[in-house]
CSV table of C-alpha atoms and ligand atoms in Angstrom, one decimal:
chain,number,residue,atom,x,y,z
A,20,UNK,CA,137.9,51.9,-40.6
A,21,UNK,CA,134.0,52.0,-39.9
A,22,UNK,CA,133.2,48.8,-42.1
A,23,UNK,CA,129.6,48.6,-41.0
A,24,UNK,CA,129.1,52.3,-42.3
A,25,UNK,CA,130.6,51.2,-45.6
A,26,UNK,CA,128.4,48.3,-46.0
A,27,UNK,CA,125.3,50.5,-45.0
A,28,UNK,CA,126.3,52.9,-47.9
A,29,UNK,CA,127.0,49.9,-50.3
A,30,UNK,CA,123.6,48.4,-49.6
A,31,UNK,CA,121.9,51.3,-51.5
A,32,UNK,CA,124.7,52.2,-54.2
A,33,UNK,CA,124.0,55.4,-55.9
A,34,UNK,CA,121.3,56.6,-53.4
A,35,UNK,CA,121.8,59.2,-50.8
A,36,UNK,CA,121.6,58.5,-47.2
A,37,UNK,CA,121.1,61.5,-44.8
A,38,UNK,CA,123.9,61.7,-42.4
A,39,UNK,CA,121.6,61.4,-39.3
A,40,UNK,CA,120.5,58.1,-40.7
A,41,UNK,CA,124.1,56.8,-40.3
A,42,UNK,CA,124.6,57.7,-36.7
A,43,UNK,CA,123.8,60.2,-33.9
A,44,UNK,CA,127.4,61.5,-33.6
A,45,UNK,CA,127.3,63.5,-36.7
A,46,UNK,CA,130.9,64.6,-36.5
A,47,UNK,CA,131.9,61.0,-35.9
A,48,UNK,CA,130.0,59.9,-39.2
A,49,UNK,CA,131.9,62.7,-41.2
A,50,UNK,CA,135.3,61.5,-39.9
A,51,UNK,CA,134.2,57.8,-40.8
A,52,UNK,CA,133.3,59.1,-44.2
A,53,UNK,CA,136.5,61.1,-44.6
A,54,UNK,CA,138.4,58.0,-43.7
A,55,UNK,CA,136.7,56.0,-46.3
A,56,UNK,CA,137.4,58.5,-48.9
A,57,UNK,CA,141.1,58.9,-47.9
A,58,UNK,CA,141.2,55.1,-48.5
A,59,UNK,CA,139.9,55.5,-52.0
A,60,UNK,CA,136.2,54.8,-51.6
A,61,UNK,CA,134.2,57.3,-53.8
A,62,UNK,CA,131.5,59.0,-51.9
A,63,UNK,CA,129.3,61.8,-53.3
A,64,UNK,CA,128.2,64.5,-50.9
A,65,UNK,CA,124.9,66.5,-51.2
A,66,UNK,CA,124.2,69.5,-49.0
A,67,UNK,CA,120.8,68.4,-48.1
A,68,UNK,CA,120.3,64.7,-49.1
A,69,UNK,CA,123.5,63.4,-47.4
A,70,UNK,CA,126.1,60.8,-48.9
A,71,UNK,CA,125.8,58.3,-51.6
A,72,UNK,CA,128.3,55.4,-52.4
A,73,UNK,CA,129.7,55.7,-55.8
A,74,UNK,CA,132.5,53.1,-56.0
A,75,UNK,CA,134.9,50.9,-54.0
A,76,UNK,CA,138.5,51.7,-53.4
A,77,UNK,CA,141.0,50.7,-56.2
A,78,UNK,CA,143.2,49.5,-53.2
A,79,UNK,CA,143.0,46.6,-51.1
A,80,UNK,CA,141.5,47.2,-47.8
A,81,UNK,CA,142.5,44.9,-44.8
A,82,UNK,CA,139.7,45.9,-42.7
A,83,UNK,CA,137.2,45.2,-45.4
A,84,UNK,CA,138.8,41.7,-45.9
A,85,UNK,CA,138.8,40.8,-42.2
A,86,UNK,CA,135.2,42.2,-41.6
A,87,UNK,CA,132.9,39.1,-41.1
A,88,UNK,CA,135.5,37.0,-42.6
A,89,UNK,CA,134.4,34.1,-40.2
A,90,UNK,CA,137.0,31.7,-41.3
A,91,UNK,CA,138.6,29.3,-38.8
A,92,UNK,CA,142.1,28.6,-40.3
A,93,UNK,CA,142.7,30.6,-43.4
A,94,UNK,CA,142.8,34.3,-42.8
A,95,UNK,CA,143.7,34.1,-39.0
A,96,UNK,CA,146.2,36.8,-39.8
A,97,UNK,CA,146.2,38.9,-42.9
A,98,UNK,CA,149.1,41.1,-44.1
A,99,UNK,CA,148.4,43.6,-47.1
A,100,UNK,CA,151.6,45.0,-48.7
A,101,UNK,CA,152.0,47.7,-51.3
A,102,UNK,CA,154.9,46.2,-53.1
A,103,UNK,CA,156.8,43.1,-52.5
A,104,UNK,CA,159.1,40.6,-54.4
A,105,UNK,CA,156.7,37.7,-54.2
A,106,UNK,CA,153.9,37.2,-51.7
A,107,UNK,CA,155.1,33.5,-51.7
A,108,UNK,CA,158.5,34.8,-50.3
A,109,UNK,CA,156.7,36.6,-47.5
A,110,UNK,CA,154.5,33.8,-46.5
A,111,UNK,CA,157.4,31.3,-46.6
A,112,UNK,CA,159.6,33.8,-44.6
A,113,UNK,CA,156.7,33.5,-41.8
A,114,UNK,CA,157.0,29.8,-41.7
A,115,UNK,CA,159.4,29.5,-38.9
A,116,UNK,CA,156.5,30.1,-36.6
A,117,UNK,CA,153.6,27.6,-36.5
A,118,UNK,CA,151.7,30.5,-35.1
A,119,UNK,CA,151.5,31.8,-38.5
A,120,UNK,CA,149.5,28.7,-39.7
A,121,UNK,CA,146.8,30.3,-41.9
A,122,UNK,CA,148.7,33.6,-42.7
A,123,UNK,CA,147.5,35.2,-45.8
A,124,UNK,CA,149.8,37.6,-47.5
A,125,UNK,CA,148.3,40.0,-50.1
A,126,UNK,CA,150.1,42.6,-52.3
A,127,UNK,CA,149.2,45.4,-54.7
A,128,UNK,CA,152.3,44.7,-56.8
A,129,UNK,CA,155.1,42.0,-57.1
A,130,UNK,CA,158.5,42.7,-58.4
A,131,UNK,CA,159.4,39.2,-58.7
A,132,UNK,CA,156.3,37.2,-58.9
A,133,UNK,CA,156.7,33.7,-59.9
A,134,UNK,CA,154.7,31.0,-61.9
A,135,UNK,CA,155.2,27.5,-62.2
A,136,UNK,CA,158.3,25.8,-64.0
A,137,UNK,CA,160.4,28.9,-63.3
A,138,UNK,CA,158.3,31.2,-65.2
A,139,UNK,CA,157.8,35.0,-64.4
A,140,UNK,CA,154.4,36.1,-63.3
A,141,UNK,CA,154.0,39.8,-63.8
A,142,UNK,CA,150.9,41.8,-63.4
A,143,UNK,CA,150.2,45.7,-63.4
A,144,UNK,CA,149.9,47.2,-60.0
A,145,UNK,CA,146.4,46.8,-58.5
A,146,UNK,CA,145.2,44.8,-61.3
A,147,UNK,CA,145.1,41.4,-59.8
A,148,UNK,CA,144.4,39.5,-56.6
A,149,UNK,CA,148.0,38.5,-55.5
A,150,UNK,CA,147.8,36.2,-52.6
A,151,UNK,CA,149.9,33.5,-50.7
A,152,UNK,CA,148.5,31.4,-47.8
A,153,UNK,CA,150.8,29.8,-45.5
A,154,UNK,CA,149.5,26.3,-44.0
A,155,UNK,CA,151.0,23.4,-42.0
A,156,UNK,CA,148.7,20.7,-43.3
A,157,UNK,CA,148.5,17.2,-41.8
A,158,UNK,CA,150.7,14.7,-43.6
A,159,UNK,CA,147.5,13.4,-45.7
A,160,UNK,CA,147.0,16.8,-47.2
A,161,UNK,CA,150.6,17.9,-47.3
A,162,UNK,CA,151.1,17.2,-51.2
A,163,UNK,CA,151.8,19.8,-53.7
A,164,UNK,CA,149.3,18.1,-56.0
A,165,UNK,CA,146.5,18.4,-53.3
A,166,UNK,CA,147.4,21.9,-52.3
A,167,UNK,CA,147.3,23.1,-55.8
A,168,UNK,CA,143.9,21.5,-56.4
A,169,UNK,CA,142.8,23.3,-53.1
A,170,UNK,CA,143.8,26.7,-54.4
A,171,UNK,CA,142.4,26.1,-57.9
A,172,UNK,CA,139.1,24.9,-56.6
A,173,UNK,CA,138.8,27.9,-54.1
A,174,UNK,CA,139.5,30.3,-56.8
A,175,UNK,CA,137.4,28.6,-59.5
A,176,UNK,CA,134.5,28.7,-56.9
A,177,UNK,CA,134.8,32.4,-56.5
A,178,UNK,CA,135.2,32.9,-60.4
A,179,UNK,CA,131.8,30.9,-60.8
A,180,UNK,CA,130.2,32.8,-58.1
A,181,UNK,CA,130.9,36.3,-59.5
A,182,UNK,CA,130.4,35.5,-63.3
A,183,UNK,CA,127.8,32.9,-63.1
A,184,UNK,CA,130.1,30.9,-65.5
A,185,UNK,CA,131.6,27.4,-64.9
A,186,UNK,CA,135.2,27.8,-65.1
A,187,UNK,CA,137.6,24.8,-65.7
A,188,UNK,CA,140.9,23.5,-64.2
A,189,UNK,CA,143.5,22.8,-66.7
A,190,UNK,CA,146.0,20.3,-65.3
A,191,UNK,CA,147.5,21.1,-62.9
A,192,UNK,CA,147.0,24.7,-61.9
A,193,UNK,CA,145.3,26.9,-64.3
A,194,UNK,CA,141.9,28.2,-63.8
A,195,UNK,CA,140.2,29.1,-67.2
A,196,UNK,CA,137.0,30.4,-68.6
A,197,UNK,CA,136.3,29.5,-72.2
A,198,UNK,CA,139.9,28.1,-72.5
A,199,UNK,CA,141.3,31.3,-71.5
A,200,UNK,CA,143.5,31.6,-68.2
A,201,UNK,CA,142.0,33.7,-65.6
A,202,UNK,CA,144.1,32.5,-62.5
A,203,UNK,CA,147.1,30.4,-61.6
A,204,UNK,CA,148.3,28.6,-58.5
A,205,UNK,CA,152.0,28.1,-57.3
A,206,UNK,CA,152.5,25.9,-54.4
A,207,UNK,CA,155.9,25.8,-52.7
A,208,UNK,CA,157.0,23.8,-50.0
A,209,UNK,CA,159.5,24.7,-47.0
A,210,UNK,CA,159.1,24.7,-43.5
A,211,UNK,CA,155.3,25.1,-44.2
A,212,UNK,CA,153.2,24.9,-47.5
A,213,UNK,CA,152.7,28.1,-49.3
A,214,UNK,CA,149.7,28.3,-51.9
A,215,UNK,CA,150.3,31.3,-54.1
A,216,UNK,CA,147.3,32.3,-56.2
A,217,UNK,CA,147.2,35.0,-58.9
A,218,UNK,CA,143.7,35.9,-60.1
A,219,UNK,CA,143.2,38.3,-63.1
A,220,UNK,CA,140.5,40.6,-61.5
A,221,UNK,CA,140.6,44.0,-63.1
A,222,UNK,CA,143.4,43.3,-65.6
A,223,UNK,CA,142.5,45.1,-69.0
A,224,UNK,CA,143.3,42.9,-72.1
A,225,UNK,CA,145.1,46.1,-73.5
A,226,UNK,CA,147.6,45.5,-70.7
A,227,UNK,CA,148.6,42.3,-72.2
A,228,UNK,CA,151.3,41.6,-74.9
A,229,UNK,CA,149.4,40.6,-78.1
A,230,UNK,CA,150.6,37.1,-77.8
A,231,UNK,CA,148.7,36.4,-74.7
A,232,UNK,CA,145.5,38.0,-75.4
A,233,UNK,CA,144.0,35.1,-77.0
A,234,UNK,CA,144.7,32.8,-74.1
A,235,UNK,CA,144.0,35.0,-71.2
A,236,UNK,CA,141.0,36.6,-69.6
A,237,UNK,CA,140.1,38.5,-66.4
A,238,UNK,CA,136.9,39.1,-64.5
A,239,UNK,CA,136.7,42.7,-65.8
A,240,UNK,CA,136.9,41.5,-69.4
A,241,UNK,CA,134.1,38.9,-68.6
A,242,UNK,CA,131.8,41.3,-66.8
A,243,UNK,CA,132.8,44.6,-68.3
A,244,UNK,CA,133.2,46.3,-64.9
A,245,UNK,CA,135.7,46.6,-62.1
A,246,UNK,CA,135.6,44.5,-59.3
A,247,UNK,CA,136.3,45.1,-55.5
A,248,UNK,CA,139.5,43.1,-55.1
A,249,UNK,CA,139.1,43.1,-51.3
A,250,UNK,CA,135.9,41.4,-51.6
A,251,UNK,CA,137.4,39.0,-54.2
A,252,UNK,CA,140.3,38.2,-51.7
A,253,UNK,CA,137.9,37.6,-48.9
A,254,UNK,CA,135.8,35.2,-50.9
A,255,UNK,CA,139.0,33.3,-51.9
A,256,UNK,CA,140.1,33.1,-48.3
A,257,UNK,CA,136.6,31.9,-47.2
A,258,UNK,CA,136.7,29.1,-50.0
A,259,UNK,CA,140.1,28.0,-49.2
A,260,UNK,CA,139.1,27.7,-45.5
A,261,UNK,CA,136.1,25.9,-46.4
A,262,UNK,CA,137.8,23.2,-48.6
A,263,UNK,CA,140.7,22.9,-46.2
A,264,UNK,CA,138.7,22.3,-43.1
A,265,UNK,CA,136.7,19.8,-45.0
A,266,UNK,CA,140.0,17.9,-46.1
A,267,UNK,CA,141.2,18.0,-42.4
A,268,UNK,CA,137.9,16.5,-41.3
A,269,UNK,CA,137.1,14.1,-43.9
A,270,UNK,CA,140.3,13.4,-45.7
A,271,UNK,CA,142.0,14.5,-49.1
A,272,UNK,CA,139.3,12.6,-51.1
A,273,UNK,CA,136.7,15.2,-49.9
A,274,UNK,CA,138.1,17.8,-52.6
A,275,UNK,CA,137.8,15.1,-55.3
A,276,UNK,CA,134.0,15.5,-56.4
A,277,UNK,CA,134.3,19.4,-57.1
A,278,UNK,CA,137.8,19.2,-58.6
A,279,UNK,CA,136.5,16.4,-61.0
A,280,UNK,CA,133.5,18.5,-62.1
A,281,UNK,CA,136.0,21.4,-62.8
A,282,UNK,CA,138.5,19.3,-64.7
A,283,UNK,CA,138.9,20.6,-68.4
A,284,UNK,CA,140.1,17.3,-69.5
A,285,UNK,CA,137.1,14.9,-69.0
A,286,UNK,CA,135.9,13.9,-72.4
A,287,UNK,CA,138.7,15.3,-74.3
A,288,UNK,CA,141.9,13.9,-76.0
A,289,UNK,CA,144.9,14.3,-74.0
A,290,UNK,CA,148.7,13.4,-74.3
A,291,UNK,CA,150.1,12.2,-70.9
A,292,UNK,CA,153.7,11.6,-69.9
A,293,UNK,CA,154.2,9.3,-67.0
A,294,UNK,CA,157.6,8.3,-65.3
A,295,UNK,CA,158.3,5.5,-67.8
A,296,UNK,CA,156.2,6.2,-71.0
A,297,UNK,CA,153.7,8.5,-72.9
A,298,UNK,CA,150.1,8.0,-73.5
A,299,UNK,CA,147.5,9.4,-75.6
A,300,UNK,CA,143.8,8.9,-75.2
A,301,UNK,CA,140.4,10.4,-74.2
A,302,UNK,CA,139.9,11.2,-70.5
A,303,UNK,CA,137.0,9.1,-69.2
A,304,UNK,CA,137.5,10.2,-65.6
A,305,UNK,CA,139.8,12.5,-63.9
A,306,UNK,CA,140.1,11.9,-60.0
A,307,UNK,CA,142.2,14.0,-57.9
A,308,UNK,CA,143.6,11.1,-56.1
A,309,UNK,CA,143.0,8.0,-58.2
A,310,UNK,CA,144.1,9.9,-61.4
A,311,UNK,CA,143.2,9.6,-65.0
A,312,UNK,CA,141.1,6.9,-66.6
A,313,UNK,CA,142.4,7.1,-70.2
A,314,UNK,CA,140.5,5.3,-73.0
A,315,UNK,CA,143.2,4.3,-75.3
A,316,UNK,CA,140.8,3.2,-78.1
A,317,UNK,CA,137.4,1.6,-78.1
A,318,UNK,CA,138.5,-1.4,-76.1
A,319,UNK,CA,141.4,-0.6,-74.0
A,320,UNK,CA,141.7,1.8,-71.2
A,321,UNK,CA,144.4,2.5,-68.6
A,322,UNK,CA,144.5,3.8,-65.0
A,323,UNK,CA,147.2,6.5,-64.5
A,324,UNK,CA,147.6,7.5,-60.9
A,325,UNK,CA,147.8,11.2,-60.3
A,326,UNK,CA,151.3,10.7,-58.5
A,327,UNK,CA,152.7,9.2,-61.7
A,328,UNK,CA,151.5,12.0,-64.1
A,329,UNK,CA,154.3,14.2,-64.9
A,330,UNK,CA,152.7,16.1,-67.7
A,331,UNK,CA,149.2,16.4,-69.2
A,332,UNK,CA,148.4,18.2,-72.3
A,333,UNK,CA,145.2,18.6,-74.4
A,334,UNK,CA,145.6,17.3,-78.0
A,335,UNK,CA,144.4,19.6,-80.6
A,336,UNK,CA,142.2,18.6,-83.6
A,337,UNK,CA,145.4,18.3,-85.7
A,338,UNK,CA,146.7,15.8,-83.2
A,339,UNK,CA,149.6,17.9,-81.5
A,340,UNK,CA,149.7,18.2,-77.9
A,341,UNK,CA,149.6,21.6,-76.4
A,342,UNK,CA,147.1,24.4,-75.9
A,343,UNK,CA,148.9,27.1,-77.8
A,344,UNK,CA,149.2,28.7,-74.3
A,345,UNK,CA,153.0,28.2,-74.0
A,346,UNK,CA,153.9,31.3,-72.4
A,347,UNK,CA,151.6,30.7,-69.5
A,348,UNK,CA,148.9,33.1,-68.5
A,349,UNK,CA,148.5,36.9,-68.3
A,350,UNK,CA,151.5,38.3,-67.0
A,351,UNK,CA,153.3,35.0,-66.8
A,352,UNK,CA,155.6,35.7,-69.8
A,353,UNK,CA,158.0,33.0,-69.2
A,354,UNK,CA,160.8,35.5,-69.7
B,407,BTN,C1,151.1,29.8,-62.6
B,407,BTN,O1,150.1,29.8,-63.3
B,407,BTN,O2,152.2,29.4,-63.2
B,407,BTN,C2,151.1,30.1,-61.3
B,407,BTN,C3,151.0,31.5,-61.0
B,407,BTN,C4,150.9,32.0,-59.5
B,407,BTN,C5,151.0,33.5,-59.3
B,407,BTN,C6,150.9,33.8,-57.9
B,407,BTN,S1,150.6,35.6,-57.6
B,407,BTN,C7,150.8,35.5,-55.9
B,407,BTN,C8,151.9,34.3,-55.7
B,407,BTN,N1,153.2,35.0,-55.6
B,407,BTN,C9,153.9,34.6,-56.7
B,407,BTN,O3,155.2,34.9,-56.8
B,407,BTN,N2,153.3,33.6,-57.4
B,407,BTN,C10,151.9,33.4,-56.9
């Protein structure tokens, strides 16, 4: 696909560009435009004024994702599927070969999408970014907790960039805006590490069952327009690559400042379960590695290392733990 031509048209949305301005080989230009249209891009033709870009494709476009991706590790290979069981399955299936380090698997639809704790993750076809990345991390980064944070921070960066809002990460893997889940991360370990990300991109709130509407959002709901999922996927890959390379160069701690700034829990009252007991207090600090500094009362505080935290829930104003989002996010119905 002629992606530079696509970019040229997109640079002036809704403005007609004469075909002669798009290349000296007019037949070649026509063929390239036909190809863009056959892929779902909306282009208007005018007999004298040329062509105008009217809208992105509703399908994921691998060429568009790869064009000027400029990543070093994540996205070295990209596979886009129409329908799969779970993108995590496909990424895990490629883990026998270390040459697949950085492989990204994307799908328009999953028939057996998974969330954390055995929950089901469902999403209407072509509504979300459903992505899995296969990595072979060095020992220091090879921890479910760190890899989950990597996925959550990368997707939160992209949500922040395209909405202008500051999303928050609800421990351990939910990315939320205004306390509504917009993305989730599922890390699974096998021969390699698979980071699965589901981002509610063009999900319509009317697609959701009633009981999830109050706890779920999407980019489309926030911005009141459809987004190009290829561009979103590309941006997530770039952020994953950025943070992963930084982690490899400077260690696990390098993700901490951004993760801390995104933590939904700092300043809030939480209920925490550790291996040997339960705690309740206000989160004074939430470090990715060092864990929680929990103020138990005005005089006492306790440090709970991340590795020891089994569960962490917000305590609502009436004193009970839980956010009310018990069935998890959007399509993740926990069936
Ligand atoms: C959660 O919030 O519980 C995690 C949801 C993760 C969903 C994504 S969608 C792409 C990848 N494939 C899956 O089966 N799950 C993850």
